Amino acid sequence: MPAIVLIGAQWGDEGKGKATDLLGSRTDYVVKFNGGNNAGHTVVVGDKKYALHLLPSGILTPGVTPVIANGVVVDVEVLFNELEALGSRGVDVSRLLVSANAHVITQYHRTIDKVTERFLGKRQIGTTGRGIGPAYADKINRVGIRIQDLFDEGILRQKIEGALDQKNHLLVKIYNRRAIAVDEVFDDLMSYRERLRPMVADTSLVLNQALDRGETVLFEGGQATMLDVDHGTYPFVTSSNATSGGAATGSGVAPNRFDRVLAVVKAYTTRVGSGPFPTELFDESGEFLRSAGFEFGTTTGRPRRTGWYDAPIARYAARINGVTDFVLTKLDVLTGLERIPVCVAYDVDGTRVDEVPVSQSDFHHAKPIYEELEGWSEDITGARTFDDLPAAAQRYVLALEEMSGSRISAIGVGPAREAIVTRHDLLG
């Protein structure tokens, strides 16, 4: 049975939660391998809507074991708030596993994230202010705190003292903020220790043993390809590897064990935060997409920037991730448009460029070259087969497939759990 990677093909918010949920009943483990509580998934089950931030979407599927793997940075307070919120709504959260090697977000990470972003002024990155970047920076600087450290009081206190010895100078002397006491951080983290204990595991070993038994493991990426710290629109990116390669390093499962790479791509394009966005719309069309698609961040509530579908970005995602199948979401949002522009290439200083430019400066200056496709007016939310779609909607999907570098195997046609058209088996 397969190990499957599911990632976003644009700037996030493509509907990965819906895709994960679609596969959930056929998987045994769902693994979050990167990011923190800076990326949200919205999953609709019947008449209930669930907003997930740190937890893998698979937690909503009975019988699935959700895993927070080593590549994630964990805000323990957020973790328990989210677990309690789901538990109060009748969701079984008892199967959750958390990697002993995952890094912890502390209050000083959150503080530094917020004051640093304000300090940057016009050069702001557009972070969520939740401490994710500073926690990853500490990880790379080898001064981070891991989940396992909460079970060794001496090591935990020593690490907090070492971190605050430097960070308090920064807070007080540069940012004019109060110093943070070691005991304040220590006591806060220790208050969660016993609740955490039953969840903590060697998740790399657990996942490899599951694959050895022939079970199906789904690796769910936070954020998306264009926010990857190496392959995204740097510096306007997240602090981790959100591409398929991050699934291996972020989980401790070797690359040769992965069978399929599923990439979720929206039928148009959105992004939150700063950075280049060639197809961004500033007119009534952009407002239509934002309103019809309810494009507001699950975690932040921020209105998303909106634009037309960008085929070069989809091709880039297919290449970087080794995409075997695309899941196209929110096709229903385009219903009612007479003509639908699609970006097929860029104009960079008078030269046509068919792929995403390697130069960030060129990408900043890229202007979209559009082709228009015929729209449709019929309600497609009840479609369950490709033939149920209007002819124009079918042609739109096929045109995107031809431009995007891999087959489109599933199509989201509405917010409901069952509102999906399957063209090819995602596990086959």
Coordinates of C-alpha atoms in Angstrom, one line a residue:
M1 CA 0.0 0.0 0.0
P2 CA 1.2 3.5 -0.7
A3 CA 2.8 6.4 1.0
I4 CA 1.2 9.5 -0.5
V5 CA 2.3 13.2 -0.3
L6 CA -0.4 15.9 -0.6
I7 CA 0.9 19.4 -1.1
G8 CA -0.4 22.8 -2.2
A9 CA 0.5 23.9 -5.7
Q10 CA 0.1 27.7 -5.3
W11 CA 0.5 30.0 -2.3
G12 CA -1.7 28.0 0.1
D13 CA -5.4 27.9 0.9
E14 CA -6.0 25.7 -2.2
G15 CA -8.3 23.3 -0.2
K16 CA -5.8 20.7 1.0
G17 CA -8.1 19.9 3.9
K18 CA -10.9 18.9 1.6
A19 CA -8.5 16.7 -0.4
T20 CA -7.1 15.1 2.7
D21 CA -10.6 14.4 3.9
L22 CA -11.5 12.9 0.6
L23 CA -8.8 10.3 1.0
G24 CA -9.2 10.0 4.8
S25 CA -11.5 6.9 4.9
R26 CA -9.0 5.0 2.8
T27 CA -5.9 5.9 4.8
D28 CA -4.6 4.6 8.1
Y29 CA -2.3 7.6 9.1
V30 CA -2.4 11.3 8.1
V31 CA 0.9 13.1 8.8
K32 CA 1.6 16.8 9.1
F33 CA 5.2 17.2 8.2
N34 CA 6.0 20.9 8.2
G35 CA 4.7 24.3 9.4
G36 CA 2.9 25.2 12.5
N37 CA -0.4 26.8 13.4
N38 CA 0.2 29.5 10.7
A39 CA -1.7 27.5 8.1
G40 CA -5.4 26.6 8.4
H41 CA -7.6 23.9 6.8
T42 CA -11.3 24.3 6.6
V43 CA -13.2 21.0 6.3
V44 CA -17.0 20.7 5.9
V45 CA -18.6 17.5 7.2
G46 CA -22.3 17.5 6.6
D47 CA -23.6 20.8 8.1
K48 CA -20.6 21.2 10.3
K49 CA -17.5 23.3 9.5
Y50 CA -14.2 22.6 11.2
A51 CA -11.3 25.0 11.1
L52 CA -8.0 23.2 11.8
H53 CA -4.7 25.1 12.3
L54 CA -2.1 22.8 13.8
L55 CA -3.8 19.4 13.6
P56 CA -3.7 17.2 10.5
S57 CA -7.1 17.1 8.7
G58 CA -7.2 13.3 9.2
I59 CA -8.2 13.9 12.8
L60 CA -11.8 14.3 11.6
T61 CA -11.9 10.7 10.1
P62 CA -12.7 7.9 12.5
G63 CA -10.1 5.2 12.6
V64 CA -7.3 7.3 11.2
T65 CA -4.2 8.0 13.3
P66 CA -3.2 11.7 13.0
V67 CA 0.5 12.4 13.4
I68 CA 2.3 15.7 14.0
A69 CA 5.8 14.8 12.7
N70 CA 9.3 16.1 13.5
G71 CA 9.2 18.8 10.8
V72 CA 6.4 20.7 12.5
V73 CA 6.9 23.5 15.1
V74 CA 4.3 23.0 17.9
D75 CA 2.6 25.7 20.0
V76 CA 1.5 23.5 22.8
E77 CA -1.1 25.9 24.0
V78 CA -2.7 26.0 20.6
L79 CA -2.5 22.2 20.3
F80 CA -4.6 21.7 23.4
N81 CA -7.0 24.5 22.6
E82 CA -7.7 22.9 19.3
L83 CA -8.0 19.4 20.8
E84 CA -10.4 20.6 23.4
A85 CA -12.5 22.5 20.8
L86 CA -12.8 19.3 18.6
G87 CA -13.4 17.1 21.6
S88 CA -16.3 19.4 22.7
R89 CA -17.9 18.8 19.3
G90 CA -17.7 15.0 19.6
V91 CA -14.5 14.4 17.6
D92 CA -12.3 11.6 18.9
V93 CA -8.8 13.1 19.4
S94 CA -7.4 10.2 21.4
R95 CA -5.3 8.7 18.6
L96 CA -3.1 11.8 18.0
L97 CA 0.7 11.2 18.0
V98 CA 3.3 13.9 18.3
S99 CA 6.9 13.5 17.4
A100 CA 9.4 13.7 20.3
N101 CA 11.7 15.5 17.8
A102 CA 9.2 18.3 16.9
H103 CA 10.3 21.7 18.0
V104 CA 8.3 23.9 20.4
I105 CA 7.1 27.4 19.9
T106 CA 7.5 29.4 23.1
Q107 CA 6.1 32.8 24.1
Y108 CA 9.4 34.4 23.3
H109 CA 9.1 33.2 19.7
R110 CA 5.7 34.8 19.4
T111 CA 6.9 38.0 20.9
I112 CA 10.0 38.3 18.7
D113 CA 7.9 37.4 15.6
K114 CA 5.5 40.3 16.2
V115 CA 8.0 43.0 17.2
T116 CA 10.4 42.1 14.3
E117 CA 7.6 42.3 11.8
R118 CA 6.6 45.7 13.1
F119 CA 10.2 46.8 13.0
L120 CA 10.5 46.0 9.3
G121 CA 7.8 48.5 8.4
K122 CA 7.3 48.6 4.6
R123 CA 9.6 45.6 4.3
Q124 CA 7.3 43.3 6.2
I125 CA 7.1 39.7 5.1
G126 CA 3.5 39.3 6.1
T127 CA 3.9 36.6 8.8
T128 CA 1.1 35.5 11.0
G129 CA 2.9 36.6 14.1
R130 CA 2.6 33.2 15.7
G131 CA 6.3 32.5 16.3
I132 CA 6.8 30.0 13.5
G133 CA 9.8 31.7 11.8
P134 CA 11.7 32.4 15.1
A135 CA 11.1 28.8 16.2
Y136 CA 12.5 27.5 12.9
A137 CA 15.4 29.9 13.2
D138 CA 16.3 28.5 16.6
K139 CA 16.1 25.0 15.2
I140 CA 18.6 25.9 12.5
N141 CA 20.8 27.7 15.0
R142 CA 20.7 24.6 17.2
V143 CA 19.2 26.4 20.2
G144 CA 15.7 25.1 19.8
I145 CA 13.5 23.3 22.3
R146 CA 12.0 20.0 21.3
I147 CA 9.0 18.2 22.6
Q148 CA 11.2 15.6 24.3
D149 CA 13.0 18.3 26.3
L150 CA 9.8 18.9 28.3
F151 CA 10.4 15.5 30.0
D152 CA 13.9 16.5 31.2
E153 CA 13.5 19.5 33.5
G154 CA 17.3 20.2 33.7
I155 CA 17.7 20.3 29.9
L156 CA 14.6 22.4 29.5
R157 CA 15.6 25.0 31.9
Q158 CA 19.1 25.1 30.5
K159 CA 17.8 25.6 27.0
I160 CA 15.4 28.4 28.0
E161 CA 18.2 30.2 29.9
G162 CA 20.5 29.9 26.9
A163 CA 17.8 31.3 24.6
L164 CA 16.7 34.2 26.8
D165 CA 20.3 35.2 27.6
Q166 CA 20.5 36.4 24.0
K167 CA 16.9 37.2 23.2
N168 CA 16.2 39.4 26.2
H169 CA 19.1 41.7 25.1
L170 CA 17.3 41.9 21.7
L171 CA 13.9 42.6 23.2
V172 CA 15.1 45.2 25.7
K173 CA 17.9 47.0 23.9
I174 CA 16.6 46.9 20.3
Y175 CA 12.8 46.6 20.5
N176 CA 12.3 48.4 23.8
R177 CA 10.2 45.6 25.2
R178 CA 10.3 43.9 28.7
A179 CA 12.6 41.0 29.4
I180 CA 11.0 37.6 29.6
A181 CA 11.7 35.6 32.8
V182 CA 13.1 32.1 32.5
D183 CA 10.6 30.8 35.1
E184 CA 7.7 32.3 33.1
V185 CA 8.5 30.2 30.1
F186 CA 9.6 27.1 32.1
D187 CA 6.4 27.0 34.1
D188 CA 4.2 27.5 31.1
L189 CA 5.8 24.6 29.2
M190 CA 5.8 22.3 32.2
S191 CA 2.1 22.9 32.7
Y192 CA 1.4 20.9 29.5
R193 CA 3.9 18.0 30.1
E194 CA 1.7 15.4 31.6
R195 CA -1.1 16.0 29.1
L196 CA 1.5 15.7 26.3
R197 CA 3.1 12.5 27.6
P198 CA 0.6 9.9 26.2
M199 CA 0.8 11.5 22.7
V200 CA 4.6 11.6 22.3
A201 CA 6.2 8.9 20.2
D202 CA 9.1 8.1 17.8
T203 CA 6.8 8.9 14.9
S204 CA 9.4 8.0 12.3
L205 CA 9.5 4.5 13.6
V206 CA 5.7 4.3 13.9
L207 CA 5.2 5.4 10.3
N208 CA 7.9 3.1 8.8
Q209 CA 6.4 0.2 10.7
A210 CA 3.0 1.1 9.3
L211 CA 4.3 1.1 5.8
D212 CA 6.0 -2.3 6.4
R213 CA 2.6 -3.7 7.4
G214 CA 1.1 -2.5 4.1
E215 CA -0.9 0.4 5.6
T216 CA -1.6 3.6 3.8
V217 CA 0.1 6.8 5.0
L218 CA -0.9 10.3 3.8
F219 CA 1.7 13.1 4.3
E220 CA -0.1 16.4 4.4
G221 CA 2.0 19.6 3.7
G222 CA 1.2 22.9 5.3
Q223 CA 1.4 26.1 3.2
A224 CA 2.3 25.4 -0.4
T225 CA 4.9 25.2 -3.2
M226 CA 5.3 28.9 -3.7
L227 CA 5.8 29.5 0.0
D228 CA 8.6 26.9 0.3
V229 CA 11.7 28.4 1.9
D230 CA 13.9 27.1 -0.9
H231 CA 11.6 27.0 -4.0
G232 CA 9.0 29.7 -3.2
T233 CA 9.0 33.5 -3.8
Y234 CA 11.8 34.1 -1.3
P235 CA 11.8 36.1 1.0
F236 CA 8.0 36.1 1.0
V237 CA 7.8 32.5 2.0
T238 CA 7.3 30.3 5.1
S239 CA 10.2 29.0 7.2
S240 CA 9.9 25.3 6.2
N241 CA 9.9 23.0 3.1
A242 CA 6.3 22.8 2.0
T243 CA 7.2 20.8 -1.2
S244 CA 7.1 17.1 -1.5
G245 CA 10.8 16.7 -0.6
G246 CA 9.9 18.1 2.8
A247 CA 7.8 15.0 3.5
A248 CA 10.9 12.9 3.8
T249 CA 12.9 15.2 6.0
G250 CA 9.9 16.3 8.0
S251 CA 8.8 12.8 8.9
G252 CA 11.8 10.4 8.8
V253 CA 10.3 8.3 6.0
A254 CA 12.8 7.8 3.1
P255 CA 12.0 9.3 -0.3
N256 CA 11.9 5.9 -2.1
R257 CA 8.9 4.9 0.0
F258 CA 6.6 7.6 -1.6
D259 CA 4.3 6.3 -4.3
R260 CA 2.2 9.3 -5.4
V261 CA 2.4 13.1 -5.1
L262 CA -1.0 14.9 -5.1
A263 CA -1.0 18.6 -5.6
V264 CA -4.0 20.8 -4.8
V265 CA -4.6 23.7 -7.1
K266 CA -7.4 26.2 -7.1
A267 CA -9.4 27.0 -10.3
Y268 CA -8.1 30.5 -9.8
T269 CA -5.2 31.8 -7.6
T270 CA -5.0 33.4 -4.2
R271 CA -2.3 34.4 -1.7
V272 CA -2.1 35.9 1.7
G273 CA 0.7 38.2 2.8
S274 CA 3.2 40.2 0.9
G275 CA 5.2 39.2 -2.2
P276 CA 4.8 38.9 -6.0
F277 CA 1.6 37.7 -7.6
P278 CA 1.5 38.2 -11.4
T279 CA -2.3 37.5 -11.9
E280 CA -3.5 39.6 -8.9
L281 CA -6.7 41.5 -9.6
F282 CA -7.6 44.9 -8.2
D283 CA -10.9 45.3 -9.8
E284 CA -14.5 43.9 -9.5
S285 CA -13.3 40.5 -10.9
G286 CA -10.9 40.2 -7.9
E287 CA -13.7 41.2 -5.5
F288 CA -16.0 38.6 -7.2
L289 CA -13.5 35.8 -6.6
R290 CA -12.9 36.9 -3.0
S291 CA -16.7 37.1 -2.2
A292 CA -17.8 34.0 -4.2
G293 CA -14.9 31.9 -2.9
F294 CA -15.1 33.3 0.6
E295 CA -11.4 34.0 0.4
F296 CA -10.5 34.9 4.0
G297 CA -7.7 33.1 5.9
T298 CA -8.8 30.2 8.1
T299 CA -6.1 31.1 10.7
T300 CA -5.9 34.8 10.4
G301 CA -9.2 35.9 8.9
R302 CA -7.2 38.2 6.5
P303 CA -8.8 38.8 3.1
R304 CA -6.8 36.9 0.5
R305 CA -5.4 38.5 -2.6
T306 CA -7.1 37.0 -5.7
G307 CA -6.2 36.5 -9.3
W308 CA -6.8 34.2 -12.3
Y309 CA -5.4 30.8 -12.8
D310 CA -1.6 30.8 -13.4
A311 CA -0.5 27.9 -15.6
P312 CA 3.3 28.5 -15.3
I313 CA 3.0 28.2 -11.5
A314 CA 1.1 24.9 -11.9
R315 CA 3.8 23.6 -14.3
Y316 CA 6.5 24.8 -11.8
A317 CA 4.7 22.9 -9.0
A318 CA 4.4 19.8 -11.1
R319 CA 8.2 19.9 -11.8
I320 CA 9.4 20.8 -8.3
N321 CA 7.2 18.2 -6.6
G322 CA 7.0 15.4 -9.1
V323 CA 3.2 15.7 -9.2
T324 CA 1.4 12.6 -10.3
D325 CA -2.1 14.0 -9.9
F326 CA -3.7 17.5 -9.5
V327 CA -6.8 18.0 -7.4
L328 CA -8.6 21.1 -8.8
T329 CA -10.7 22.9 -6.2
K330 CA -13.4 25.6 -6.2
L331 CA -14.4 25.2 -9.8
D332 CA -17.9 26.2 -8.7
V333 CA -16.7 29.7 -7.8
L334 CA -16.2 30.5 -11.5
T335 CA -19.9 29.7 -12.3
G336 CA -21.6 32.7 -13.9
L337 CA -18.6 34.2 -15.6
E338 CA -19.0 34.6 -19.4
R339 CA -15.3 34.5 -20.1
I340 CA -12.5 33.2 -17.8
P341 CA -8.9 34.5 -18.4
V342 CA -6.1 32.0 -17.8
C343 CA -2.4 33.1 -17.5
V344 CA -0.4 31.0 -20.0
A345 CA 2.9 32.9 -19.9
Y346 CA 4.5 36.1 -18.7
D347 CA 5.7 39.3 -20.3
V348 CA 9.0 40.2 -18.6
D349 CA 10.3 43.5 -20.0
G350 CA 8.9 42.8 -23.4
T351 CA 10.0 39.2 -23.6
R352 CA 7.6 36.2 -23.4
V353 CA 8.5 33.8 -20.6
D354 CA 6.7 30.5 -20.4
E355 CA 8.1 29.3 -17.1
V356 CA 8.4 30.9 -13.6
P357 CA 11.5 33.1 -13.8
V358 CA 14.4 32.0 -11.6
S359 CA 15.2 35.7 -10.9
Q360 CA 13.0 37.1 -8.2
S361 CA 13.3 40.5 -9.8
D362 CA 12.0 39.2 -13.1
F363 CA 9.1 37.5 -11.3
H364 CA 8.2 40.8 -9.5
H365 CA 8.0 42.5 -12.9
A366 CA 6.2 39.7 -14.7
K367 CA 3.0 40.6 -16.4
P368 CA 0.5 37.9 -17.2
I369 CA -0.2 36.9 -20.8
Y370 CA -3.8 35.7 -20.9
E371 CA -5.9 33.4 -23.0
E372 CA -9.7 33.5 -22.4
L373 CA -11.8 30.4 -22.0
E374 CA -15.6 30.2 -22.3
G375 CA -17.5 30.3 -19.0
W376 CA -20.7 28.6 -17.9
S377 CA -23.8 29.6 -15.9
E378 CA -25.2 26.2 -14.8
D379 CA -25.0 25.2 -11.1
I380 CA -22.3 22.5 -10.9
T381 CA -22.4 21.8 -7.1
G382 CA -24.4 18.6 -7.7
A383 CA -22.1 17.2 -10.3
R384 CA -20.5 13.9 -9.3
T385 CA -19.1 12.7 -12.6
F386 CA -17.1 14.6 -15.3
D387 CA -20.0 14.2 -17.7
D388 CA -22.3 15.9 -15.2
L389 CA -20.3 19.2 -15.8
P390 CA -21.4 21.6 -18.5
A391 CA -19.4 21.3 -21.7
A392 CA -17.7 24.7 -21.1
A393 CA -16.6 23.6 -17.6
Q394 CA -15.3 20.4 -19.0
R395 CA -13.3 22.3 -21.6
Y396 CA -11.9 24.6 -18.9
V397 CA -10.7 21.6 -16.8
L398 CA -9.1 19.9 -19.9
A399 CA -7.4 23.2 -20.9
L400 CA -5.9 23.6 -17.5
E401 CA -4.8 20.0 -17.5
E402 CA -3.0 20.4 -20.8
M403 CA -1.2 23.6 -19.5
S404 CA -0.3 22.3 -16.0
G405 CA 2.1 19.4 -16.4
S406 CA 0.1 16.6 -14.9
R407 CA -3.4 15.1 -15.0
I408 CA -6.3 16.6 -13.1
S409 CA -7.7 13.6 -11.2
A410 CA -10.3 15.2 -8.9
I411 CA -12.4 18.4 -9.1
G412 CA -14.0 20.2 -6.2
V413 CA -17.4 21.6 -7.2
G414 CA -18.6 22.9 -3.8
P415 CA -17.8 23.3 -0.1
A416 CA -19.5 20.1 1.0
R417 CA -17.6 17.0 1.8
E418 CA -19.2 15.0 -1.0
A419 CA -19.0 17.8 -3.6
I420 CA -16.3 16.3 -5.7
V421 CA -15.9 14.8 -9.2
T422 CA -13.3 12.0 -9.4
R423 CA -11.8 11.4 -12.8
H424 CA -8.9 9.1 -11.7
D425 CA -8.5 7.1 -8.5
L426 CA -6.1 9.1 -6.3
L427 CA -4.8 6.0 -4.7
G428 CA -4.7 3.9 -7.9

